[in-house]
Amino acid sequence: MKKFVFWVLIISLLIGPLLNVYAEDYSFRKIKNKLIELNIMNEDYFSNSSTVTRKECLIAIMRCIGLTDQIISLFNGADYTAFVDTHPYSYYGCAYRAKIAYGEECMVDYPTYRTSHTGKNTDIFFFPERNVSVKETLAFMVRCLISDELEYDGTIEKAKAYELIYEYDNFVNDENAFISPESFLILINRFVHQGRYKYYDKIEQHYDMNGCIDEERSMTYLEFLSLRP
């Protein structure tokens, strides 16, 4: 009997972590399937299994607040320029116009052919292919939820106030570390359950590049997206 109990304990210790991994994988799978259903991303959305680019991060967030490829196409012809390394009539241009995204916000310590003449003054560049950090991801999300401008250094406190992050989140231990696809899915899932504030929708047969404001926060982003035809 003692031997039986001993081996049960040993087996439990061995398979316990595996069960937790499978549970987490199922949760991530469930979140991603929902985002695919809402046309936020597709099956092969992430180009890397360990990191997320600024492009992948921002486009997913902008789609969560209602922006689509179809809406983007209606902006073509507008006389507006945002970042010098992205197309003006795009997710990036709308994010800049709505004060959701700015240029390079964290100090870079590497020169590029684009920035060799400006040194570290890279705020006119978005760098869509650069990996995005936890803090940058949260900054994009928080700016969708507030009317005033967000100082980059105040991102973490604001994110906690909106319950986008919690003390037990391991990925917040280093806010400047590149975010993983799994951690990004966790944040996106929390974000779509936020009360809608800045959003994109059809208004009187035209679209506004600045987006709209729902001061009543009348529904969550998830409810908003689920109501679309």
PDB file of N, CA, C and O in Angstrom, residues 146-224:
ATOM      1  N   ILE A 146      -8.354  56.061 -23.037  1.00  0.00           N
ATOM      2  CA  ILE A 146      -8.320  57.367 -22.379  1.00  0.00           C
ATOM      3  C   ILE A 146      -8.436  58.486 -23.404  1.00  0.00           C
ATOM      4  O   ILE A 146      -8.129  58.297 -24.581  1.00  0.00           O
ATOM      5  N   SER A 147      -8.848  59.662 -22.941  1.00  0.00           N
ATOM      6  CA  SER A 147      -9.014  60.803 -23.842  1.00  0.00           C
ATOM      7  C   SER A 147      -7.759  61.661 -23.904  1.00  0.00           C
ATOM      8  O   SER A 147      -7.461  62.259 -24.935  1.00  0.00           O
ATOM      9  N   ASP A 148      -7.027  61.727 -22.801  1.00  0.00           N
ATOM     10  CA  ASP A 148      -5.832  62.556 -22.774  1.00  0.00           C
ATOM     11  C   ASP A 148      -4.615  61.772 -23.243  1.00  0.00           C
ATOM     12  O   ASP A 148      -4.663  60.557 -23.399  1.00  0.00           O
ATOM     13  N   GLU A 149      -3.529  62.475 -23.474  1.00  0.00           N
ATOM     14  CA  GLU A 149      -2.314  61.815 -23.923  1.00  0.00           C
ATOM     15  C   GLU A 149      -1.674  61.062 -22.759  1.00  0.00           C
ATOM     16  O   GLU A 149      -1.715  61.503 -21.617  1.00  0.00           O
ATOM     17  N   LEU A 150      -1.091  59.918 -23.067  1.00  0.00           N
ATOM     18  CA  LEU A 150      -0.446  59.097 -22.049  1.00  0.00           C
ATOM     19  C   LEU A 150       1.058  59.274 -22.109  1.00  0.00           C
ATOM     20  O   LEU A 150       1.676  59.041 -23.143  1.00  0.00           O
ATOM     21  N   GLU A 151       1.646  59.713 -21.000  1.00  0.00           N
ATOM     22  CA  GLU A 151       3.093  59.752 -20.903  1.00  0.00           C
ATOM     23  C   GLU A 151       3.602  58.313 -20.851  1.00  0.00           C
ATOM     24  O   GLU A 151       3.109  57.503 -20.064  1.00  0.00           O
ATOM     25  N   TYR A 152       4.595  58.021 -21.660  1.00  0.00           N
ATOM     26  CA  TYR A 152       5.075  56.641 -21.777  1.00  0.00           C
ATOM     27  C   TYR A 152       5.489  56.060 -20.425  1.00  0.00           C
ATOM     28  O   TYR A 152       5.213  54.901 -20.125  1.00  0.00           O
ATOM     29  N   ASP A 153       6.129  56.864 -19.589  1.00  0.00           N
ATOM     30  CA  ASP A 153       6.603  56.376 -18.297  1.00  0.00           C
ATOM     31  C   ASP A 153       5.458  56.035 -17.347  1.00  0.00           C
ATOM     32  O   ASP A 153       5.661  55.345 -16.356  1.00  0.00           O
ATOM     33  N   GLY A 154       4.257  56.523 -17.622  1.00  0.00           N
ATOM     34  CA  GLY A 154       3.127  56.228 -16.759  1.00  0.00           C
ATOM     35  C   GLY A 154       2.298  55.040 -17.222  1.00  0.00           C
ATOM     36  O   GLY A 154       1.211  54.772 -16.673  1.00  0.00           O
ATOM     37  N   THR A 155       2.803  54.308 -18.202  1.00  0.00           N
ATOM     38  CA  THR A 155       2.043  53.228 -18.820  1.00  0.00           C
ATOM     39  C   THR A 155       1.662  52.127 -17.838  1.00  0.00           C
ATOM     40  O   THR A 155       0.503  51.705 -17.788  1.00  0.00           O
ATOM     41  N   ILE A 156       2.610  51.645 -17.064  1.00  0.00           N
ATOM     42  CA  ILE A 156       2.373  50.483 -16.208  1.00  0.00           C
ATOM     43  C   ILE A 156       1.305  50.776 -15.161  1.00  0.00           C
ATOM     44  O   ILE A 156       0.397  49.960 -14.933  1.00  0.00           O
ATOM     45  N   GLU A 157       1.379  51.932 -14.527  1.00  0.00           N
ATOM     46  CA  GLU A 157       0.385  52.276 -13.512  1.00  0.00           C
ATOM     47  C   GLU A 157      -1.010  52.384 -14.118  1.00  0.00           C
ATOM     48  O   GLU A 157      -1.993  51.940 -13.528  1.00  0.00           O
ATOM     49  N   LYS A 158      -1.100  52.982 -15.311  1.00  0.00           N
ATOM     50  CA  LYS A 158      -2.391  53.094 -15.980  1.00  0.00           C
ATOM     51  C   LYS A 158      -2.935  51.714 -16.359  1.00  0.00           C
ATOM     52  O   LYS A 158      -4.126  51.443 -16.245  1.00  0.00           O
ATOM     53  N   ALA A 159      -2.028  50.857 -16.814  1.00  0.00           N
ATOM     54  CA  ALA A 159      -2.440  49.504 -17.211  1.00  0.00           C
ATOM     55  C   ALA A 159      -2.973  48.724 -16.007  1.00  0.00           C
ATOM     56  O   ALA A 159      -3.939  47.966 -16.128  1.00  0.00           O
ATOM     57  N   LYS A 160      -2.362  48.929 -14.848  1.00  0.00           N
ATOM     58  CA  LYS A 160      -2.850  48.283 -13.626  1.00  0.00           C
ATOM     59  C   LYS A 160      -4.218  48.830 -13.240  1.00  0.00           C
ATOM     60  O   LYS A 160      -5.110  48.080 -12.825  1.00  0.00           O
ATOM     61  N   ALA A 161      -4.393  50.148 -13.392  1.00  0.00           N
ATOM     62  CA  ALA A 161      -5.669  50.777 -13.038  1.00  0.00           C
ATOM     63  C   ALA A 161      -6.811  50.230 -13.895  1.00  0.00           C
ATOM     64  O   ALA A 161      -7.941  50.080 -13.415  1.00  0.00           O
ATOM     65  N   TYR A 162      -6.526  49.919 -15.160  1.00  0.00           N
ATOM     66  CA  TYR A 162      -7.543  49.371 -16.050  1.00  0.00           C
ATOM     67  C   TYR A 162      -7.600  47.845 -16.000  1.00  0.00           C
ATOM     68  O   TYR A 162      -8.335  47.225 -16.771  1.00  0.00           O
ATOM     69  N   GLU A 163      -6.798  47.263 -15.111  1.00  0.00           N
ATOM     70  CA  GLU A 163      -6.746  45.814 -14.928  1.00  0.00           C
ATOM     71  C   GLU A 163      -6.364  45.071 -16.213  1.00  0.00           C
ATOM     72  O   GLU A 163      -6.868  43.983 -16.506  1.00  0.00           O
ATOM     73  N   LEU A 164      -5.476  45.698 -16.960  1.00  0.00           N
ATOM     74  CA  LEU A 164      -4.878  44.999 -18.101  1.00  0.00           C
ATOM     75  C   LEU A 164      -3.764  44.086 -17.619  1.00  0.00           C
ATOM     76  O   LEU A 164      -3.434  43.090 -18.276  1.00  0.00           O
ATOM     77  N   ILE A 165      -3.145  44.439 -16.504  1.00  0.00           N
ATOM     78  CA  ILE A 165      -2.105  43.611 -15.905  1.00  0.00           C
ATOM     79  C   ILE A 165      -2.349  43.495 -14.400  1.00  0.00           C
ATOM     80  O   ILE A 165      -3.010  44.348 -13.802  1.00  0.00           O
ATOM     81  N   TYR A 166      -1.765  42.430 -13.833  1.00  0.00           N
ATOM     82  CA  TYR A 166      -1.898  42.175 -12.404  1.00  0.00           C
ATOM     83  C   TYR A 166      -0.514  41.886 -11.818  1.00  0.00           C
ATOM     84  O   TYR A 166       0.441  41.586 -12.550  1.00  0.00           O
ATOM     85  N   GLU A 167      -0.431  41.938 -10.510  1.00  0.00           N
ATOM     86  CA  GLU A 167       0.841  41.720  -9.829  1.00  0.00           C
ATOM     87  C   GLU A 167       1.420  40.345 -10.124  1.00  0.00           C
ATOM     88  O   GLU A 167       2.633  40.158 -10.138  1.00  0.00           O
ATOM     89  N   TYR A 168       0.545  39.357 -10.348  1.00  0.00           N
ATOM     90  CA  TYR A 168       1.035  37.993 -10.543  1.00  0.00           C
ATOM     91  C   TYR A 168       1.485  37.717 -11.978  1.00  0.00           C
ATOM     92  O   TYR A 168       1.931  36.610 -12.287  1.00  0.00           O
ATOM     93  N   ASP A 169       1.359  38.675 -12.890  1.00  0.00           N
ATOM     94  CA  ASP A 169       1.779  38.460 -14.278  1.00  0.00           C
ATOM     95  C   ASP A 169       3.309  38.428 -14.373  1.00  0.00           C
ATOM     96  O   ASP A 169       3.975  39.441 -14.179  1.00  0.00           O
ATOM     97  N   ASN A 170       3.855  37.273 -14.689  1.00  0.00           N
ATOM     98  CA  ASN A 170       5.311  37.128 -14.768  1.00  0.00           C
ATOM     99  C   ASN A 170       5.923  37.983 -15.868  1.00  0.00           C
ATOM    100  O   ASN A 170       7.056  38.458 -15.741  1.00  0.00           O
ATOM    101  N   PHE A 171       5.180  38.182 -16.944  1.00  0.00           N
ATOM    102  CA  PHE A 171       5.755  38.916 -18.072  1.00  0.00           C
ATOM    103  C   PHE A 171       5.920  40.407 -17.789  1.00  0.00           C
ATOM    104  O   PHE A 171       6.517  41.131 -18.586  1.00  0.00           O
ATOM    105  N   VAL A 172       5.395  40.882 -16.668  1.00  0.00           N
ATOM    106  CA  VAL A 172       5.553  42.288 -16.305  1.00  0.00           C
ATOM    107  C   VAL A 172       6.798  42.503 -15.452  1.00  0.00           C
ATOM    108  O   VAL A 172       7.158  43.629 -15.131  1.00  0.00           O
ATOM    109  N   ASN A 173       7.478  41.418 -15.093  1.00  0.00           N
ATOM    110  CA  ASN A 173       8.693  41.543 -14.296  1.00  0.00           C
ATOM    111  C   ASN A 173       9.733  42.400 -15.005  1.00  0.00           C
ATOM    112  O   ASN A 173      10.494  43.127 -14.374  1.00  0.00           O
ATOM    113  N   ASP A 174       9.773  42.302 -16.324  1.00  0.00           N
ATOM    114  CA  ASP A 174      10.654  43.155 -17.127  1.00  0.00           C
ATOM    115  C   ASP A 174       9.788  43.811 -18.195  1.00  0.00           C
ATOM    116  O   ASP A 174       9.542  43.239 -19.247  1.00  0.00           O
ATOM    117  N   GLU A 175       9.329  45.019 -17.905  1.00  0.00           N
ATOM    118  CA  GLU A 175       8.387  45.696 -18.806  1.00  0.00           C
ATOM    119  C   GLU A 175       8.999  46.071 -20.138  1.00  0.00           C
ATOM    120  O   GLU A 175       8.286  46.319 -21.111  1.00  0.00           O
ATOM    121  N   ASN A 176      10.348  46.098 -20.196  1.00  0.00           N
ATOM    122  CA  ASN A 176      11.023  46.457 -21.439  1.00  0.00           C
ATOM    123  C   ASN A 176      11.424  45.236 -22.265  1.00  0.00           C
ATOM    124  O   ASN A 176      12.013  45.379 -23.336  1.00  0.00           O
ATOM    125  N   ALA A 177      11.105  44.052 -21.758  1.00  0.00           N
ATOM    126  CA  ALA A 177      11.403  42.828 -22.508  1.00  0.00           C
ATOM    127  C   ALA A 177      10.414  42.678 -23.658  1.00  0.00           C
ATOM    128  O   ALA A 177       9.288  43.176 -23.602  1.00  0.00           O
ATOM    129  N   PHE A 178      10.843  41.994 -24.713  1.00  0.00           N
ATOM    130  CA  PHE A 178       9.945  41.734 -25.838  1.00  0.00           C
ATOM    131  C   PHE A 178       8.829  40.809 -25.374  1.00  0.00           C
ATOM    132  O   PHE A 178       9.064  39.835 -24.662  1.00  0.00           O
ATOM    133  N   ILE A 179       7.621  41.096 -25.800  1.00  0.00           N
ATOM    134  CA  ILE A 179       6.482  40.285 -25.386  1.00  0.00           C
ATOM    135  C   ILE A 179       6.376  39.041 -26.265  1.00  0.00           C
ATOM    136  O   ILE A 179       6.686  39.087 -27.468  1.00  0.00           O
ATOM    137  N   SER A 180       5.944  37.944 -25.687  1.00  0.00           N
ATOM    138  CA  SER A 180       5.765  36.694 -26.437  1.00  0.00           C
ATOM    139  C   SER A 180       4.349  36.648 -27.000  1.00  0.00           C
ATOM    140  O   SER A 180       3.442  37.334 -26.495  1.00  0.00           O
ATOM    141  N   PRO A 181       4.103  35.839 -28.020  1.00  0.00           N
ATOM    142  CA  PRO A 181       2.745  35.704 -28.550  1.00  0.00           C
ATOM    143  C   PRO A 181       1.746  35.258 -27.482  1.00  0.00           C
ATOM    144  O   PRO A 181       0.603  35.721 -27.471  1.00  0.00           O
ATOM    145  N   GLU A 182       2.171  34.365 -26.583  1.00  0.00           N
ATOM    146  CA  GLU A 182       1.268  33.878 -25.534  1.00  0.00           C
ATOM    147  C   GLU A 182       0.871  35.011 -24.590  1.00  0.00           C
ATOM    148  O   GLU A 182      -0.305  35.169 -24.250  1.00  0.00           O
ATOM    149  N   SER A 183       1.858  35.799 -24.145  1.00  0.00           N
ATOM    150  CA  SER A 183       1.552  36.925 -23.252  1.00  0.00           C
ATOM    151  C   SER A 183       0.712  37.976 -23.968  1.00  0.00           C
ATOM    152  O   SER A 183      -0.169  38.601 -23.376  1.00  0.00           O
ATOM    153  N   PHE A 184       0.973  38.160 -25.263  1.00  0.00           N
ATOM    154  CA  PHE A 184       0.192  39.109 -26.059  1.00  0.00           C
ATOM    155  C   PHE A 184      -1.266  38.674 -26.132  1.00  0.00           C
ATOM    156  O   PHE A 184      -2.185  39.497 -26.013  1.00  0.00           O
ATOM    157  N   LEU A 185      -1.505  37.377 -26.299  1.00  0.00           N
ATOM    158  CA  LEU A 185      -2.869  36.862 -26.351  1.00  0.00           C
ATOM    159  C   LEU A 185      -3.600  37.090 -25.031  1.00  0.00           C
ATOM    160  O   LEU A 185      -4.793  37.414 -25.011  1.00  0.00           O
ATOM    161  N   ILE A 186      -2.875  36.960 -23.922  1.00  0.00           N
ATOM    162  CA  ILE A 186      -3.474  37.222 -22.608  1.00  0.00           C
ATOM    163  C   ILE A 186      -3.929  38.674 -22.530  1.00  0.00           C
ATOM    164  O   ILE A 186      -5.050  38.977 -22.102  1.00  0.00           O
ATOM    165  N   LEU A 187      -3.063  39.601 -22.949  1.00  0.00           N
ATOM    166  CA  LEU A 187      -3.386  41.023 -22.887  1.00  0.00           C
ATOM    167  C   LEU A 187      -4.525  41.384 -23.840  1.00  0.00           C
ATOM    168  O   LEU A 187      -5.415  42.168 -23.490  1.00  0.00           O
ATOM    169  N   ILE A 188      -4.497  40.831 -25.040  1.00  0.00           N
ATOM    170  CA  ILE A 188      -5.567  41.107 -26.010  1.00  0.00           C
ATOM    171  C   ILE A 188      -6.909  40.624 -25.470  1.00  0.00           C
ATOM    172  O   ILE A 188      -7.944  41.304 -25.613  1.00  0.00           O
ATOM    173  N   ASN A 189      -6.909  39.466 -24.832  1.00  0.00           N
ATOM    174  CA  ASN A 189      -8.139  38.925 -24.261  1.00  0.00           C
ATOM    175  C   ASN A 189      -8.692  39.852 -23.174  1.00  0.00           C
ATOM    176  O   ASN A 189      -9.898  40.085 -23.096  1.00  0.00           O
ATOM    177  N   ARG A 190      -7.812  40.403 -22.349  1.00  0.00           N
ATOM    178  CA  ARG A 190      -8.253  41.350 -21.326  1.00  0.00           C
ATOM    179  C   ARG A 190      -8.710  42.658 -21.960  1.00  0.00           C
ATOM    180  O   ARG A 190      -9.672  43.279 -21.502  1.00  0.00           O
ATOM    181  N   PHE A 191      -8.026  43.062 -23.020  1.00  0.00           N
ATOM    182  CA  PHE A 191      -8.341  44.333 -23.663  1.00  0.00           C
ATOM    183  C   PHE A 191      -9.738  44.324 -24.289  1.00  0.00           C
ATOM    184  O   PHE A 191     -10.491  45.295 -24.150  1.00  0.00           O
ATOM    185  N   VAL A 192     -10.103  43.248 -24.982  1.00  0.00           N
ATOM    186  CA  VAL A 192     -11.404  43.233 -25.664  1.00  0.00           C
ATOM    187  C   VAL A 192     -12.568  43.201 -24.670  1.00  0.00           C
ATOM    188  O   VAL A 192     -13.708  43.490 -25.045  1.00  0.00           O
ATOM    189  N   HIS A 193     -12.293  42.892 -23.422  1.00  0.00           N
ATOM    190  CA  HIS A 193     -13.340  42.917 -22.398  1.00  0.00           C
ATOM    191  C   HIS A 193     -13.441  44.274 -21.709  1.00  0.00           C
ATOM    192  O   HIS A 193     -14.253  44.451 -20.793  1.00  0.00           O
ATOM    193  N   GLN A 194     -12.627  45.237 -22.163  1.00  0.00           N
ATOM    194  CA  GLN A 194     -12.712  46.596 -21.628  1.00  0.00           C
ATOM    195  C   GLN A 194     -13.923  47.318 -22.207  1.00  0.00           C
ATOM    196  O   GLN A 194     -14.363  47.029 -23.320  1.00  0.00           O
ATOM    197  N   GLY A 195     -14.444  48.284 -21.448  1.00  0.00           N
ATOM    198  CA  GLY A 195     -15.518  49.120 -21.972  1.00  0.00           C
ATOM    199  C   GLY A 195     -15.008  49.951 -23.134  1.00  0.00           C
ATOM    200  O   GLY A 195     -13.963  50.591 -23.036  1.00  0.00           O
ATOM    201  N   ARG A 196     -15.736  49.960 -24.226  1.00  0.00           N
ATOM    202  CA  ARG A 196     -15.301  50.655 -25.444  1.00  0.00           C
ATOM    203  C   ARG A 196     -15.159  52.158 -25.199  1.00  0.00           C
ATOM    204  O   ARG A 196     -16.041  52.793 -24.634  1.00  0.00           O
ATOM    205  N   TYR A 197     -14.043  52.740 -25.662  1.00  0.00           N
ATOM    206  CA  TYR A 197     -13.875  54.193 -25.615  1.00  0.00           C
ATOM    207  C   TYR A 197     -13.523  54.686 -27.014  1.00  0.00           C
ATOM    208  O   TYR A 197     -14.405  55.029 -27.784  1.00  0.00           O
ATOM    209  N   LYS A 198     -12.269  54.688 -27.411  1.00  0.00           N
ATOM    210  CA  LYS A 198     -11.940  55.028 -28.792  1.00  0.00           C
ATOM    211  C   LYS A 198     -12.284  53.820 -29.671  1.00  0.00           C
ATOM    212  O   LYS A 198     -11.959  52.691 -29.343  1.00  0.00           O
ATOM    213  N   TYR A 199     -12.962  54.113 -30.792  1.00  0.00           N
ATOM    214  CA  TYR A 199     -13.335  53.011 -31.669  1.00  0.00           C
ATOM    215  C   TYR A 199     -13.567  53.534 -33.088  1.00  0.00           C
ATOM    216  O   TYR A 199     -13.682  54.740 -33.315  1.00  0.00           O
ATOM    217  N   TYR A 200     -13.642  52.612 -34.038  1.00  0.00           N
ATOM    218  CA  TYR A 200     -13.900  52.947 -35.442  1.00  0.00           C
ATOM    219  C   TYR A 200     -15.183  52.262 -35.897  1.00  0.00           C
ATOM    220  O   TYR A 200     -15.359  51.066 -35.715  1.00  0.00           O
ATOM    221  N   ASP A 201     -16.066  53.066 -36.463  1.00  0.00           N
ATOM    222  CA  ASP A 201     -17.330  52.545 -36.977  1.00  0.00           C
ATOM    223  C   ASP A 201     -17.843  53.523 -38.031  1.00  0.00           C
ATOM    224  O   ASP A 201     -17.368  54.656 -38.124  1.00  0.00           O
ATOM    225  N   LYS A 202     -18.829  53.086 -38.779  1.00  0.00           N
ATOM    226  CA  LYS A 202     -19.378  53.931 -39.839  1.00  0.00           C
ATOM    227  C   LYS A 202     -20.251  55.018 -39.230  1.00  0.00           C
ATOM    228  O   LYS A 202     -21.145  54.741 -38.446  1.00  0.00           O
ATOM    229  N   ILE A 203     -19.965  56.262 -39.573  1.00  0.00           N
ATOM    230  CA  ILE A 203     -20.724  57.408 -39.063  1.00  0.00           C
ATOM    231  C   ILE A 203     -21.260  58.209 -40.255  1.00  0.00           C
ATOM    232  O   ILE A 203     -20.490  58.782 -41.024  1.00  0.00           O
ATOM    233  N   GLU A 204     -22.562  58.257 -40.416  1.00  0.00           N
ATOM    234  CA  GLU A 204     -23.201  59.048 -41.469  1.00  0.00           C
ATOM    235  C   GLU A 204     -22.539  58.847 -42.835  1.00  0.00           C
ATOM    236  O   GLU A 204     -22.167  59.785 -43.523  1.00  0.00           O
ATOM    237  N   GLN A 205     -22.379  57.595 -43.192  1.00  0.00           N
ATOM    238  CA  GLN A 205     -21.861  57.210 -44.509  1.00  0.00           C
ATOM    239  C   GLN A 205     -20.407  57.598 -44.756  1.00  0.00           C
ATOM    240  O   GLN A 205     -19.952  57.608 -45.891  1.00  0.00           O
ATOM    241  N   HIS A 206     -19.655  57.961 -43.705  1.00  0.00           N
ATOM    242  CA  HIS A 206     -18.232  58.222 -43.902  1.00  0.00           C
ATOM    243  C   HIS A 206     -17.460  57.750 -42.675  1.00  0.00           C
ATOM    244  O   HIS A 206     -18.036  57.426 -41.640  1.00  0.00           O
ATOM    245  N   TYR A 207     -16.162  57.709 -42.824  1.00  0.00           N
ATOM    246  CA  TYR A 207     -15.306  57.248 -41.735  1.00  0.00           C
ATOM    247  C   TYR A 207     -14.408  58.391 -41.278  1.00  0.00           C
ATOM    248  O   TYR A 207     -13.970  59.208 -42.077  1.00  0.00           O
ATOM    249  N   ASP A 208     -14.128  58.422 -40.001  1.00  0.00           N
ATOM    250  CA  ASP A 208     -13.279  59.461 -39.436  1.00  0.00           C
ATOM    251  C   ASP A 208     -11.937  58.845 -39.046  1.00  0.00           C
ATOM    252  O   ASP A 208     -11.885  57.885 -38.280  1.00  0.00           O
ATOM    253  N   MET A 209     -10.855  59.384 -39.573  1.00  0.00           N
ATOM    254  CA  MET A 209      -9.538  58.837 -39.287  1.00  0.00           C
ATOM    255  C   MET A 209      -9.166  58.981 -37.815  1.00  0.00           C
ATOM    256  O   MET A 209      -8.324  58.269 -37.299  1.00  0.00           O
ATOM    257  N   ASN A 210      -9.812  59.937 -37.120  1.00  0.00           N
ATOM    258  CA  ASN A 210      -9.569  60.112 -35.696  1.00  0.00           C
ATOM    259  C   ASN A 210     -10.284  59.059 -34.852  1.00  0.00           C
ATOM    260  O   ASN A 210     -10.002  58.912 -33.673  1.00  0.00           O
ATOM    261  N   GLY A 211     -11.229  58.361 -35.451  1.00  0.00           N
ATOM    262  CA  GLY A 211     -12.030  57.416 -34.691  1.00  0.00           C
ATOM    263  C   GLY A 211     -13.151  58.126 -33.950  1.00  0.00           C
ATOM    264  O   GLY A 211     -13.345  59.334 -34.068  1.00  0.00           O
ATOM    265  N   CYS A 212     -13.921  57.373 -33.187  1.00  0.00           N
ATOM    266  CA  CYS A 212     -15.039  57.920 -32.422  1.00  0.00           C
ATOM    267  C   CYS A 212     -14.769  57.739 -30.936  1.00  0.00           C
ATOM    268  O   CYS A 212     -13.885  56.989 -30.533  1.00  0.00           O
ATOM    269  N   ILE A 213     -15.549  58.422 -30.106  1.00  0.00           N
ATOM    270  CA  ILE A 213     -15.419  58.326 -28.655  1.00  0.00           C
ATOM    271  C   ILE A 213     -16.751  57.884 -28.063  1.00  0.00           C
ATOM    272  O   ILE A 213     -17.788  58.485 -28.323  1.00  0.00           O
ATOM    273  N   ASP A 214     -16.730  56.833 -27.283  1.00  0.00           N
ATOM    274  CA  ASP A 214     -17.918  56.363 -26.582  1.00  0.00           C
ATOM    275  C   ASP A 214     -17.770  56.738 -25.109  1.00  0.00           C
ATOM    276  O   ASP A 214     -17.241  55.971 -24.305  1.00  0.00           O
ATOM    277  N   GLU A 215     -18.215  57.927 -24.763  1.00  0.00           N
ATOM    278  CA  GLU A 215     -18.036  58.423 -23.396  1.00  0.00           C
ATOM    279  C   GLU A 215     -18.809  57.595 -22.380  1.00  0.00           C
ATOM    280  O   GLU A 215     -18.434  57.537 -21.202  1.00  0.00           O
ATOM    281  N   GLU A 216     -19.875  56.968 -22.814  1.00  0.00           N
ATOM    282  CA  GLU A 216     -20.670  56.132 -21.902  1.00  0.00           C
ATOM    283  C   GLU A 216     -20.067  54.750 -21.716  1.00  0.00           C
ATOM    284  O   GLU A 216     -20.497  54.001 -20.847  1.00  0.00           O
ATOM    285  N   ARG A 217     -19.065  54.434 -22.539  1.00  0.00           N
ATOM    286  CA  ARG A 217     -18.493  53.075 -22.525  1.00  0.00           C
ATOM    287  C   ARG A 217     -19.657  52.073 -22.534  1.00  0.00           C
ATOM    288  O   ARG A 217     -19.769  51.193 -21.674  1.00  0.00           O
ATOM    289  N   SER A 218     -20.515  52.243 -23.523  1.00  0.00           N
ATOM    290  CA  SER A 218     -21.799  51.560 -23.572  1.00  0.00           C
ATOM    291  C   SER A 218     -21.710  50.052 -23.767  1.00  0.00           C
ATOM    292  O   SER A 218     -22.690  49.343 -23.540  1.00  0.00           O
ATOM    293  N   MET A 219     -20.578  49.584 -24.213  1.00  0.00           N
ATOM    294  CA  MET A 219     -20.391  48.150 -24.423  1.00  0.00           C
ATOM    295  C   MET A 219     -18.910  47.832 -24.394  1.00  0.00           C
ATOM    296  O   MET A 219     -18.071  48.737 -24.468  1.00  0.00           O
ATOM    297  N   THR A 220     -18.572  46.578 -24.306  1.00  0.00           N
ATOM    298  CA  THR A 220     -17.169  46.196 -24.383  1.00  0.00           C
ATOM    299  C   THR A 220     -16.759  46.118 -25.853  1.00  0.00           C
ATOM    300  O   THR A 220     -17.616  46.052 -26.744  1.00  0.00           O
ATOM    301  N   TYR A 221     -15.467  46.106 -26.096  1.00  0.00           N
ATOM    302  CA  TYR A 221     -15.005  45.942 -27.474  1.00  0.00           C
ATOM    303  C   TYR A 221     -15.460  44.594 -28.022  1.00  0.00           C
ATOM    304  O   TYR A 221     -15.791  44.472 -29.202  1.00  0.00           O
ATOM    305  N   LEU A 222     -15.497  43.579 -27.168  1.00  0.00           N
ATOM    306  CA  LEU A 222     -15.935  42.260 -27.611  1.00  0.00           C
ATOM    307  C   LEU A 222     -17.388  42.304 -28.060  1.00  0.00           C
ATOM    308  O   LEU A 222     -17.746  41.753 -29.106  1.00  0.00           O
ATOM    309  N   GLU A 223     -18.237  42.971 -27.295  1.00  0.00           N
ATOM    310  CA  GLU A 223     -19.651  43.106 -27.682  1.00  0.00           C
ATOM    311  C   GLU A 223     -19.775  43.901 -28.972  1.00  0.00           C
ATOM    312  O   GLU A 223     -20.571  43.558 -29.859  1.00  0.00           O
ATOM    313  N   PHE A 224     -19.004  44.962 -29.096  1.00  0.00           N
ATOM    314  CA  PHE A 224     -19.010  45.812 -30.287  1.00  0.00           C
ATOM    315  C   PHE A 224     -18.648  45.005 -31.529  1.00  0.00           C
ATOM    316  O   PHE A 224     -19.338  45.060 -32.550  1.00  0.00           O
TER     317      PHE A 224
END
